[in-house]
Tab-separated table of C-alpha atoms in Angstrom:
chain	number	residue	atom	x	y	z
J	260	MET	CA	-27.783	34.079	-12.753
J	261	ASN	CA	-24.069	34.391	-13.549
J	262	ASN	CA	-22.545	31.446	-11.744
J	263	PRO	CA	-19.267	30.005	-13.049
J	264	ASN	CA	-20.039	26.677	-11.427
J	265	ILE	CA	-23.199	25.908	-13.448
J	266	SER	CA	-23.232	25.747	-17.222
J	267	VAL	CA	-25.881	27.414	-19.378
J	268	ASP	CA	-26.793	23.975	-20.670
J	269	THR	CA	-27.465	22.742	-17.143
J	270	LEU	CA	-29.716	25.706	-16.350
J	271	GLN	CA	-31.627	25.262	-19.583
J	272	ARG	CA	-32.174	21.599	-18.832
J	273	ARG	CA	-33.445	22.433	-15.361
J	274	ALA	CA	-35.809	25.017	-16.709
J	275	GLY	CA	-37.065	22.633	-19.385
J	276	ALA	CA	-37.700	19.949	-16.783
J	277	GLY	CA	-39.880	22.283	-14.761
J	278	VAL	CA	-37.575	22.828	-11.812
J	279	THR	CA	-38.620	25.866	-9.859
J	280	GLY	CA	-36.435	28.911	-9.549
J	281	THR	CA	-35.923	28.059	-5.885
J	282	ALA	CA	-34.610	24.635	-6.806
J	283	VAL	CA	-32.219	26.169	-9.297
J	284	ARG	CA	-30.964	28.642	-6.710
J	285	GLU	CA	-30.491	25.841	-4.171
J	286	SER	CA	-28.455	23.820	-6.643
J	287	ARG	CA	-25.929	26.563	-7.268
J	288	GLN	CA	-23.009	25.676	-5.080
J	289	ALA	CA	-19.372	26.453	-4.535
J	290	PRO	CA	-16.832	24.337	-6.413
J	291	ALA	CA	-16.657	20.677	-5.392
J	292	GLY	CA	-13.183	21.240	-3.992
J	293	THR	CA	-14.778	23.017	-1.042
J	294	PHE	CA	-16.607	19.782	-0.235
J	295	SER	CA	-13.553	17.549	-0.360
J	296	LYS	CA	-13.142	17.243	3.407
J	297	PRO	CA	-16.716	16.054	4.119
J	298	ALA	CA	-16.510	13.655	1.184
J	299	TYR	CA	-13.288	12.133	2.481
J	300	LEU	CA	-14.713	11.923	6.004
J	301	VAL	CA	-17.700	9.906	4.751
J	302	ALA	CA	-15.378	7.738	2.659
J	303	GLY	CA	-13.154	7.239	5.705
J	304	ALA	CA	-16.083	6.164	7.847
J	305	PHE	CA	-17.120	3.593	5.270
J	306	PHE	CA	-13.519	2.449	4.898
J	307	LEU	CA	-13.490	1.585	8.594
J	308	ALA	CA	-16.863	-0.166	8.320
J	309	TYR	CA	-15.778	-2.184	5.277
J	310	LEU	CA	-12.462	-3.023	6.853
J	311	LEU	CA	-13.908	-4.147	10.176
J	312	LEU	CA	-16.527	-6.312	8.473
J	313	SER	CA	-14.100	-8.086	6.161
J	314	LEU	CA	-11.392	-8.498	8.799
J	315	ARG	CA	-13.782	-9.912	11.361
J	316	ARG	CA	-15.251	-12.347	8.840
J	317	HIS	CA	-11.772	-13.548	7.931
J	318	ALA	CA	-10.766	-13.857	11.580
J	319	ALA	CA	-13.918	-15.927	12.189
J	320	ASN	CA	-12.945	-18.326	9.371
J	321	LEU	CA	-15.872	-17.197	7.223
J	322	SER	CA	-13.709	-16.317	4.222
J	323	THR	CA	-12.981	-19.061	1.724
J	324	GLY	CA	-10.297	-20.524	-0.481
J	325	TYR	CA	-12.726	-19.798	-3.299
J	326	ASP	CA	-12.113	-16.805	-3.558
J	327	LEU	CA	-9.885	-15.051	-1.004
J	328	GLY	CA	-7.407	-17.918	-1.060
J	329	ILE	CA	-7.201	-17.869	-4.858
J	330	PHE	CA	-6.641	-14.126	-5.057
J	331	THR	CA	-4.079	-14.288	-2.261
J	332	GLN	CA	-2.141	-16.857	-4.292
J	333	ILE	CA	-2.431	-14.693	-7.415
J	334	VAL	CA	-1.131	-11.516	-5.748
J	335	LYS	CA	1.532	-13.520	-3.919
J	336	SER	CA	2.747	-14.843	-7.281
J	337	TYR	CA	2.923	-11.330	-8.705
J	338	SER	CA	4.839	-10.158	-5.635
J	339	GLU	CA	7.393	-12.891	-6.370
J	340	LEU	CA	7.630	-11.718	-10.008
J	341	SER	CA	5.948	-14.900	-11.160
J	342	ALA	CA	2.984	-15.662	-13.382
J	343	PRO	CA	-0.285	-15.631	-11.370
J	344	TYR	CA	-0.467	-19.277	-10.327
J	345	SER	CA	-3.099	-20.631	-7.967
J	346	PRO	CA	-2.745	-24.196	-6.624
J	347	LEU	CA	-6.333	-23.909	-5.383
J	348	LYS	CA	-7.416	-23.914	-9.026
J	349	GLY	CA	-5.137	-26.841	-9.837
J	350	PRO	CA	-1.458	-27.862	-10.106
J	351	GLU	CA	0.542	-25.143	-11.886
J	352	TYR	CA	-2.717	-23.406	-12.832
J	353	ASN	CA	-2.110	-20.013	-14.453
J	354	THR	CA	-5.180	-17.990	-13.528
J	355	LEU	CA	-4.910	-15.916	-16.708
J	356	GLY	CA	-6.637	-18.956	-18.179
J	357	ASP	CA	-9.561	-18.485	-15.791
J	358	HIS	CA	-10.269	-14.742	-15.736
J	359	PHE	CA	-8.292	-11.873	-17.237
J	360	HIS	CA	-7.218	-9.666	-14.332
J	361	PRO	CA	-3.577	-8.561	-14.764
J	362	ILE	CA	-4.416	-5.296	-12.957
J	363	LEU	CA	-4.030	-7.298	-9.726
J	364	ALA	CA	-0.274	-6.927	-10.191
J	365	LEU	CA	-0.734	-3.375	-8.846
J	366	LEU	CA	-1.357	-4.902	-5.412
J	367	ALA	CA	1.916	-6.821	-5.440
J	368	PRO	CA	4.047	-4.092	-3.768
J	369	ALA	CA	1.596	-3.828	-0.878
J	370	TYR	CA	1.558	-7.608	-0.508
J	371	ARG	CA	5.352	-7.753	-0.666
J	372	ALA	CA	5.509	-5.292	2.231
J	373	PHE	CA	2.713	-7.005	4.185
J	374	PRO	CA	2.454	-10.643	3.001
J	375	SER	CA	-0.991	-11.532	4.301
J	376	SER	CA	-4.495	-12.154	3.026
J	377	TYR	CA	-5.492	-9.244	5.235
J	378	THR	CA	-3.567	-6.956	2.868
J	379	LEU	CA	-6.017	-7.743	0.071
J	380	LEU	CA	-8.952	-6.984	2.330
J	381	VAL	CA	-7.450	-3.634	3.347
J	382	CYS	CA	-6.850	-2.715	-0.298
J	383	GLN	CA	-10.378	-3.694	-1.255
J	384	ALA	CA	-11.907	-1.624	1.534
J	385	ALA	CA	-9.804	1.391	0.526
J	386	LEU	CA	-10.667	1.108	-3.179
J	387	VAL	CA	-14.400	0.821	-2.607
J	388	ALA	CA	-14.471	3.572	0.022
J	389	PHE	CA	-12.521	5.938	-2.226
J	390	SER	CA	-15.171	5.543	-4.929
J	391	ILE	CA	-17.589	7.459	-2.690
J	392	THR	CA	-15.685	10.743	-3.024
J	393	PRO	CA	-16.176	11.602	-6.719
J	394	LEU	CA	-19.895	10.876	-6.451
J	395	MET	CA	-20.288	13.083	-3.377
J	396	LYS	CA	-18.352	15.964	-4.917
J	397	TRP	CA	-20.473	15.854	-8.057
J	398	ALA	CA	-23.677	15.586	-6.017
J	399	TYR	CA	-22.606	18.657	-4.057
J	400	GLU	CA	-22.160	20.577	-7.294
J	401	ALA	CA	-25.547	19.379	-8.502
J	402	ARG	CA	-27.755	20.133	-5.501
J	403	GLY	CA	-25.816	20.968	-2.415
J	404	ARG	CA	-24.655	19.483	0.847
J	405	LYS	CA	-27.728	17.463	1.840
J	406	PHE	CA	-27.951	15.730	-1.521
J	407	ALA	CA	-24.222	14.972	-1.400
J	408	TYR	CA	-24.538	13.310	2.003
J	409	TRP	CA	-27.582	11.375	0.829
J	410	ILE	CA	-25.670	10.069	-2.189
J	411	GLY	CA	-22.556	9.257	-0.146
J	412	VAL	CA	-24.377	7.313	2.561
J	413	SER	CA	-26.809	5.571	0.206
J	414	TYR	CA	-24.060	4.533	-2.170
J	415	GLY	CA	-21.605	3.538	0.564
J	416	ALA	CA	-24.233	1.391	2.276
J	417	SER	CA	-25.647	-0.023	-0.960
J	418	TRP	CA	-26.248	-3.757	-0.994
J	419	GLY	CA	-24.057	-4.379	-4.045
J	420	LEU	CA	-20.973	-2.973	-2.340
J	421	ALA	CA	-21.851	-4.699	0.926
J	422	LYS	CA	-21.968	-8.068	-0.824
J	423	LEU	CA	-18.555	-7.443	-2.390
J	424	ILE	CA	-17.016	-6.516	0.950
J	425	SER	CA	-18.501	-9.485	2.782
J	426	PHE	CA	-17.677	-12.108	0.173
J	427	ASP	CA	-13.907	-12.325	0.415
J	428	PHE	CA	-11.901	-10.357	-2.175
J	429	HIS	CA	-12.530	-9.934	-5.897
J	430	GLU	CA	-10.787	-8.196	-8.731
J	431	VAL	CA	-13.833	-6.023	-9.438
J	432	ALA	CA	-12.891	-3.979	-6.366
J	433	LEU	CA	-10.452	-2.223	-8.694
J	434	ALA	CA	-13.222	-1.541	-11.199
J	435	VAL	CA	-15.442	0.300	-8.709
J	436	PRO	CA	-13.358	3.512	-8.364
J	437	LEU	CA	-12.504	3.501	-12.075
J	438	LEU	CA	-16.196	3.425	-12.924
J	439	THR	CA	-17.116	6.262	-10.564
J	440	LEU	CA	-14.305	8.447	-11.887
J	441	SER	CA	-15.211	7.705	-15.496
J	442	LEU	CA	-18.954	8.161	-15.115
J	443	CYS	CA	-18.692	11.307	-13.005
J	444	ALA	CA	-16.474	12.779	-15.711
J	445	ALA	CA	-18.934	11.710	-18.404
J	446	GLY	CA	-21.818	13.285	-16.496
J	447	ARG	CA	-19.897	16.559	-16.293
J	448	GLN	CA	-19.144	16.283	-20.028
J	449	ASN	CA	-15.439	15.968	-19.344
J	450	TRP	CA	-15.179	13.515	-22.201
J	451	ARG	CA	-11.431	13.032	-22.249
J	452	ALA	CA	-11.296	12.064	-18.557
J	453	ALA	CA	-14.338	9.814	-18.932
J	454	LEU	CA	-12.671	7.824	-21.688
J	455	LEU	CA	-9.243	7.665	-20.072
J	456	TRP	CA	-10.590	6.454	-16.705
J	457	SER	CA	-12.562	3.735	-18.478
J	458	LEU	CA	-9.624	2.227	-20.379
J	459	PRO	CA	-7.999	0.296	-17.467
J	460	LEU	CA	-11.253	-1.618	-16.970
J	461	VAL	CA	-10.176	-3.998	-19.742
J	462	LEU	CA	-7.403	-5.186	-17.378
J	463	VAL	CA	-9.804	-5.897	-14.501
J	464	LYS	CA	-11.951	-8.634	-16.025
J	465	GLU	CA	-12.710	-9.843	-19.518
J	466	ASP	CA	-16.383	-8.773	-19.600
J	467	LEU	CA	-15.618	-5.181	-18.581
J	468	GLY	CA	-14.340	-4.403	-22.053
J	469	LEU	CA	-18.017	-4.318	-23.007
J	470	THR	CA	-18.622	-1.762	-20.258
J	471	VAL	CA	-15.800	0.306	-21.734
J	472	ALA	CA	-17.561	-0.026	-25.078
J	473	ALA	CA	-20.798	1.204	-23.499
J	474	ILE	CA	-19.035	4.249	-22.027
J	475	GLY	CA	-17.446	4.924	-25.403
J	476	ALA	CA	-20.827	4.663	-27.095
J	477	TYR	CA	-22.316	7.108	-24.588
J	478	VAL	CA	-19.516	9.599	-25.260
J	479	ALA	CA	-20.008	9.182	-29.011
J	480	TRP	CA	-23.727	9.883	-28.529
J	481	LYS	CA	-23.391	12.907	-26.264
J	482	GLY	CA	-19.895	14.213	-26.995
J	483	PRO	CA	-17.006	13.768	-29.434
J	484	ARG	CA	-18.138	11.068	-31.843
J	485	THR	CA	-14.752	9.951	-33.142
J	486	ALA	CA	-13.102	9.505	-29.742
J	487	GLY	CA	-16.168	7.770	-28.325
J	488	LEU	CA	-16.430	5.329	-31.206
J	489	ALA	CA	-12.707	4.584	-31.000
J	490	VAL	CA	-12.965	3.686	-27.322
J	491	ALA	CA	-16.129	1.672	-27.953
J	492	ALA	CA	-14.303	-0.332	-30.610
J	493	PHE	CA	-11.302	-0.737	-28.304
J	494	GLY	CA	-13.437	-2.080	-25.453
J	495	ALA	CA	-15.264	-4.577	-27.652
J	496	ALA	CA	-12.011	-5.698	-29.272
J	497	ALA	CA	-10.356	-6.113	-25.862
J	498	THR	CA	-13.129	-8.409	-24.659
J	499	ALA	CA	-12.958	-10.426	-27.879
J	500	LEU	CA	-9.176	-10.737	-27.661
J	501	GLU	CA	-9.274	-11.779	-24.020
J	502	MET	CA	-12.076	-14.311	-24.371
J	503	LEU	CA	-11.097	-15.787	-27.733
J	504	VAL	CA	-7.303	-15.682	-27.589
J	505	ILE	CA	-5.643	-14.898	-24.244
J	506	LEU	CA	-7.831	-16.893	-21.853
J	507	PRO	CA	-7.932	-20.016	-24.083
J	508	TYR	CA	-4.160	-19.814	-24.517
J	509	PHE	CA	-3.539	-20.076	-20.766
J	510	ASN	CA	-6.453	-22.379	-19.959
J	511	PRO	CA	-5.447	-26.054	-19.498
J	512	VAL	CA	-8.178	-27.256	-21.869
J	513	GLY	CA	-7.529	-24.537	-24.436
J	514	LYS	CA	-10.830	-22.657	-24.305
J	515	PHE	CA	-12.627	-19.952	-22.373
J	516	ALA	CA	-13.861	-21.653	-19.218
J	517	TYR	CA	-17.195	-19.874	-18.920
J	518	TRP	CA	-18.884	-20.243	-22.262
J	519	PRO	CA	-22.528	-21.251	-21.726
J	520	ALA	CA	-23.526	-24.768	-22.653
J	521	PRO	CA	-24.839	-25.210	-26.213
J	522	THR	CA	-28.545	-24.457	-26.526
J	523	PRO	CA	-30.670	-27.470	-27.522
J	524	GLU	CA	-31.641	-27.318	-31.193
J	525	GLU	CA	-35.349	-27.461	-30.379
J	526	THR	CA	-35.072	-24.175	-28.420
J	527	GLY	CA	-35.967	-21.380	-30.825
J	528	LEU	CA	-34.514	-17.883	-30.905
J	529	LEU	CA	-37.688	-16.417	-29.429
J	530	MET	CA	-37.528	-18.821	-26.495
J	531	GLN	CA	-33.830	-18.041	-25.962
J	532	ALA	CA	-34.610	-14.313	-25.891
J	533	ALA	CA	-37.465	-14.853	-23.443
J	534	GLU	CA	-35.189	-16.809	-21.103
J	535	ALA	CA	-33.088	-13.667	-20.635
J	536	PHE	CA	-36.055	-12.120	-18.784
J	537	TRP	CA	-37.041	-15.137	-16.717
J	538	PRO	CA	-37.190	-16.215	-13.891
J	539	PRO	CA	-38.545	-13.206	-11.938
J	540	VAL	CA	-35.401	-12.995	-9.782
J	541	LYS	CA	-33.840	-11.128	-12.703
J	542	TRP	CA	-36.478	-8.424	-12.465
J	543	LEU	CA	-35.916	-8.254	-8.724
J	544	THR	CA	-32.216	-7.641	-9.383
J	545	VAL	CA	-33.039	-4.756	-11.721
J	546	LEU	CA	-35.410	-3.314	-9.128
J	547	MET	CA	-32.743	-3.597	-6.438
J	548	ILE	CA	-30.231	-1.763	-8.618
J	549	VAL	CA	-32.358	1.354	-9.104
J	550	ALA	CA	-34.380	1.404	-5.868
J	551	PRO	CA	-31.507	2.654	-3.639
J	552	THR	CA	-31.361	5.748	-5.856
J	553	GLY	CA	-35.069	6.400	-5.309
J	554	PHE	CA	-35.449	5.472	-8.996
J	555	LEU	CA	-33.659	8.695	-9.965
J	556	ALA	CA	-31.236	6.577	-11.992
J	557	LEU	CA	-34.034	5.720	-14.428
J	558	ARG	CA	-34.099	9.375	-15.520
J	559	SER	CA	-30.550	9.354	-16.894
J	560	PRO	CA	-29.128	7.739	-20.034
J	561	LEU	CA	-25.990	6.918	-18.040
J	562	LEU	CA	-27.907	3.929	-16.678
J	563	LEU	CA	-27.491	2.296	-20.086
J	564	VAL	CA	-23.902	1.510	-19.089
J	565	THR	CA	-25.336	-1.298	-16.910
J	566	LEU	CA	-26.617	-3.192	-19.962
J	567	PRO	CA	-23.472	-5.205	-20.847
J	568	THR	CA	-23.159	-6.582	-17.306
J	569	LEU	CA	-26.873	-7.325	-17.034
J	570	ALA	CA	-26.835	-8.952	-20.470
J	571	TRP	CA	-24.127	-11.505	-19.707
J	572	ARG	CA	-25.543	-12.218	-16.259
J	573	PHE	CA	-29.125	-12.736	-17.393
J	574	THR	CA	-28.153	-14.905	-20.351
J	575	SER	CA	-25.876	-17.036	-18.199
J	576	PRO	CA	-27.130	-20.533	-17.332
J	577	ASN	CA	-25.669	-20.108	-13.842
J	578	PRO	CA	-28.486	-19.048	-11.464
J	579	PHE	CA	-25.942	-17.451	-9.112
J	580	HIS	CA	-25.485	-14.726	-11.739
J	581	TRP	CA	-29.142	-13.707	-11.776
J	582	GLY	CA	-29.798	-12.537	-8.232
J	583	THR	CA	-28.396	-10.225	-5.600
J	584	ASP	CA	-25.990	-12.617	-3.893
J	585	PHE	CA	-22.208	-12.562	-4.139
J	586	HIS	CA	-20.207	-9.742	-5.718
J	587	TYR	CA	-21.675	-9.537	-9.218
J	588	SER	CA	-23.623	-6.300	-8.684
J	589	ALA	CA	-20.739	-4.290	-7.244
J	590	VAL	CA	-19.876	-2.793	-10.657
J	591	LEU	CA	-23.509	-1.736	-11.142
J	592	MET	CA	-23.713	0.420	-8.017
J	593	PRO	CA	-21.399	3.184	-9.359
J	594	VAL	CA	-23.405	3.294	-12.598
J	595	ALA	CA	-26.763	3.557	-10.843
J	596	PHE	CA	-25.682	6.298	-8.449
J	597	ALA	CA	-23.815	8.247	-11.126
J	598	ALA	CA	-27.013	8.107	-13.193
J	599	ALA	CA	-28.975	9.426	-10.199
J	600	VAL	CA	-26.631	12.393	-9.746
J	601	HIS	CA	-26.667	13.020	-13.485
J	602	ALA	CA	-30.466	13.114	-13.507
J	603	VAL	CA	-30.462	15.804	-10.823
J	604	ALA	CA	-27.516	17.746	-12.242
J	605	THR	CA	-29.101	18.014	-15.694
J	606	GLY	CA	-32.549	19.007	-14.493
J	607	ARG	CA	-34.353	15.777	-15.291
J	608	VAL	CA	-35.859	15.741	-11.779
J	609	THR	CA	-38.530	18.239	-10.811
J	610	ALA	CA	-38.585	19.822	-7.383
J	611	ARG	CA	-41.835	17.973	-6.647
J	612	ALA	CA	-40.328	14.571	-7.495
J	613	PHE	CA	-36.997	15.096	-5.766
J	614	LEU	CA	-38.006	14.691	-2.102
J	615	PRO	CA	-40.141	11.543	-2.588
J	616	ALA	CA	-37.287	9.973	-4.526
J	617	CYS	CA	-34.862	10.664	-1.698
J	618	VAL	CA	-37.286	9.172	0.827
J	619	ILE	CA	-37.704	6.013	-1.262
J	620	GLY	CA	-33.942	5.698	-1.604
J	621	ALA	CA	-33.388	6.213	2.120
J	622	VAL	CA	-35.997	3.596	3.020
J	623	THR	CA	-34.453	1.125	0.580
J	624	THR	CA	-31.011	1.713	2.054
J	625	ALA	CA	-32.343	1.252	5.589
J	626	VAL	CA	-34.067	-2.000	4.678
J	627	THR	CA	-31.122	-3.465	2.777
J	628	PHE	CA	-28.805	-2.520	5.635
J	629	PHE	CA	-30.578	-5.129	7.743
J	630	THR	CA	-30.930	-7.701	4.976
J	631	HIS	CA	-27.361	-7.480	3.707
J	632	PRO	CA	-23.997	-7.915	5.448
J	633	LEU	CA	-23.227	-4.442	6.801
J	634	HIS	CA	-25.612	-5.016	9.688
J	635	GLU	CA	-23.256	-7.723	10.964
J	636	LEU	CA	-21.153	-4.936	12.429
J	637	VAL	CA	-23.766	-4.394	15.139
J	638	LEU	CA	-24.217	-8.069	15.999
J	639	PRO	CA	-22.418	-9.338	19.132
J	640	ARG	CA	-21.426	-12.585	17.410
J	641	THR	CA	-19.266	-10.601	14.970
J	642	TRP	CA	-17.042	-9.517	17.834
J	643	SER	CA	-16.817	-12.828	19.678
J	644	GLU	CA	-14.687	-15.866	18.908
J	645	SER	CA	-16.329	-19.281	19.015
J	646	ALA	CA	-14.750	-22.396	20.475
J	647	HIS	CA	-14.770	-23.915	16.999
J	648	VAL	CA	-12.699	-21.050	15.593
J	649	ARG	CA	-10.215	-21.344	18.453
J	650	THR	CA	-9.860	-25.073	17.766
J	651	ALA	CA	-9.344	-24.420	14.055
J	652	ASP	CA	-6.678	-21.822	14.770
J	653	GLU	CA	-4.864	-24.206	17.129
J	654	LEU	CA	-4.821	-27.016	14.572
J	655	LEU	CA	-3.812	-24.683	11.748
J	656	ALA	CA	-0.866	-23.568	13.898
J	657	GLU	CA	0.421	-27.162	13.755
J	658	ILE	CA	1.086	-26.721	10.033
J	659	PRO	CA	4.486	-25.073	9.452
J	660	ASP	CA	4.981	-22.140	7.107
J	661	GLY	CA	5.929	-23.156	3.590
J	662	ALA	CA	4.272	-26.579	3.833
J	663	THR	CA	2.105	-28.103	1.129
J	664	VAL	CA	-1.469	-28.600	2.317
J	665	ALA	CA	-4.822	-29.826	1.053
J	666	ALA	CA	-7.498	-28.043	3.095
J	667	SER	CA	-11.237	-27.577	3.197
J	668	ASN	CA	-12.549	-24.380	1.667
J	669	ARG	CA	-12.700	-22.052	4.670
J	670	LEU	CA	-9.477	-23.328	6.213
J	671	ALA	CA	-7.694	-22.890	2.869
J	672	ALA	CA	-8.219	-19.137	3.114
J	673	GLN	CA	-6.331	-19.125	6.419
J	674	LEU	CA	-3.317	-20.871	4.872
J	675	ALA	CA	-3.007	-19.277	1.436
J	676	ASP	CA	-0.559	-16.574	2.511
J	677	ARG	CA	1.891	-18.897	4.282
J	678	ALA	CA	1.637	-22.319	2.636
J	679	THR	CA	1.053	-23.935	-0.745
J	680	VAL	CA	-2.567	-24.880	-0.287
J	681	SER	CA	-5.042	-26.681	-2.517
J	682	GLU	CA	-8.701	-27.663	-2.200
J	683	ILE	CA	-9.040	-30.958	-0.333
J	684	CYS	CA	-12.121	-31.904	-2.316
J	685	LEU	CA	-9.824	-32.182	-5.345
J	686	PHE	CA	-7.399	-34.402	-3.428
J	687	PRO	CA	-5.417	-36.309	-4.644
J	688	ARG	CA	-5.756	-34.622	-8.067
J	689	SER	CA	-4.899	-31.252	-6.537
J	690	PHE	CA	-1.160	-32.040	-6.400
J	691	PRO	CA	1.115	-33.897	-8.831
J	692	PRO	CA	1.137	-37.648	-7.992
J	693	SER	CA	4.869	-37.486	-7.348
J	694	GLU	CA	4.454	-34.664	-4.808
J	695	PRO	CA	1.461	-35.318	-2.528
J	696	PRO	CA	0.737	-32.636	0.078
J	697	GLN	CA	2.535	-32.873	3.390
J	698	TRP	CA	-0.626	-32.068	5.365
J	699	LEU	CA	-4.375	-32.583	5.111
J	700	ILE	CA	-6.890	-30.630	7.165
J	701	TYR	CA	-10.645	-30.898	6.853
J	702	ASP	CA	-13.539	-29.262	8.698
J	703	ASP	CA	-16.685	-31.353	8.422
J	704	THR	CA	-18.796	-28.398	9.616
J	705	ASP	CA	-17.801	-26.292	6.591
J	706	PRO	CA	-21.033	-25.763	4.597
J	707	SER	CA	-19.106	-24.579	1.542
J	708	ASP	CA	-17.684	-28.071	0.923
J	709	PRO	CA	-20.737	-30.217	0.145
J	710	ASP	CA	-20.348	-33.731	-1.248
J	711	CYS	CA	-16.588	-33.766	-0.714
J	712	ALA	CA	-15.406	-37.337	-1.256
J	713	ALA	CA	-12.008	-36.835	0.371
J	714	GLY	CA	-13.650	-35.123	3.326
J	715	LYS	CA	-16.192	-37.900	3.782
J	716	ALA	CA	-13.349	-40.392	4.155
J	717	MET	CA	-11.857	-38.281	6.945
J	718	GLU	CA	-15.205	-38.024	8.731
J	719	ALA	CA	-15.383	-41.801	9.149
J	720	ALA	CA	-15.160	-43.205	12.662
J	721	THR	CA	-11.853	-44.859	11.738
J	722	PRO	CA	-10.520	-42.716	8.907
J	723	ASP	CA	-8.104	-44.448	6.580
J	724	VAL	CA	-6.151	-42.110	4.317
J	725	PRO	CA	-3.323	-44.069	2.664
J	726	GLY	CA	0.063	-42.484	3.225
J	727	TYR	CA	-1.116	-40.247	6.088
J	728	ARG	CA	-1.469	-40.458	9.848
J	729	MET	CA	-3.976	-38.609	11.980
J	730	VAL	CA	-2.398	-35.900	14.103
J	731	ALA	CA	-5.561	-34.591	15.755
J	732	ARG	CA	-9.314	-34.650	15.519
J	733	ARG	CA	-11.282	-32.117	17.512
J	734	ASP	CA	-14.600	-30.353	17.108
J	735	GLY	CA	-15.181	-31.779	13.637
J	736	ILE	CA	-11.731	-30.814	12.340
J	737	SER	CA	-9.332	-33.553	11.225
J	738	LEU	CA	-5.604	-32.953	10.778
J	739	PHE	CA	-3.347	-35.451	8.993
J	740	SER	CA	0.346	-35.405	8.204
J	741	LYS	CA	2.240	-37.420	5.625
J	742	SER	CA	3.504	-40.629	7.198
């Protein structure tokens, strides 16, 4: 039984959990370094899939000003050694008053070399794909090649990552590899690495300081108490500082923009607590987080690291935070799959339970592949260009580089890297009164711009926009220039 690659503690845990001797023998593997090439090949395959999906969606004008356009403006500002301004959020709007994400400055050199919104999409695909490798290497150590491939494919195709990739670009793309590196280290009881990899999360988004605190608390529970408690305190303090001081300082109205509305006085504490577990979509979200792991994640205390994110989402009054849409679950996928590997590596899964769990996880992954965006890669429409897109591209080409533009949401994303663009639904408030935009462009088929007053005026049979003349109107797209 002398194997330098498996600790005595791990073998004892496996024996205590009832794993057969055969299962123990199967789980003794060569060092993870010998599995690096397969892990990088799987990560590379997913990188191409992520990249193709996001690039094709952007080319088809399915990306939006909210959020690809905003993040393009932020990274563009950093590349120009400026504060992270975003005209799409408002005139001279410093986005450090919206969310705290200074880590985006790391993307500035890449954007400076390749000044395009596509650069952000490439970086996001690379970051998320890279996060597959530490999980696969650890899974290989835990139970061999087949388990490693199962983890790599299931995690790479997981619905939470697919939603992040398909919905423009978001700062949490930088959190995904940090979380996998930190949690894989924690699962291996490499406490120092676990804590160090978690620290940069406080620069990704203001709520992730609480995730750092959760990782610190886990380390304090299972490993060095003093270091874990110090990092837990640091994470909680970082979130408090960001939400109570930094974000209000830069916000135009002087407060954190996402505080929930005050609870009516007649709503008691018990009712408020109950609302965190209702409506049922919240339970569906929890189910969807653990099901891709075949529920193996439920057998590991590492899953507790999901609690801060689930807590703020489920107590939020915004129903978009409760379900499985958008990018909000991307940071939960690394936690769930790290917990699954940890459960197997520490012997919390019996040989009898292991195969059914893998089957359940595989079925879940197969089903969510067809219900979430990755399946778009096999649809013919993804690879064709519609007449409407061609018309939009032709009219967008009329707008010169460096111009100031008010555009509808999806067209704004196409202009953010080469013009100063704002949201047309905020027009004329989106630019200073003394400097109105030189161009207006509006697509009345854009479903992401409902109830847009400025757009409704342009849809009229005889549009009258004071100070502007119509340049073209084709296929539902109206282009105006300053007269």
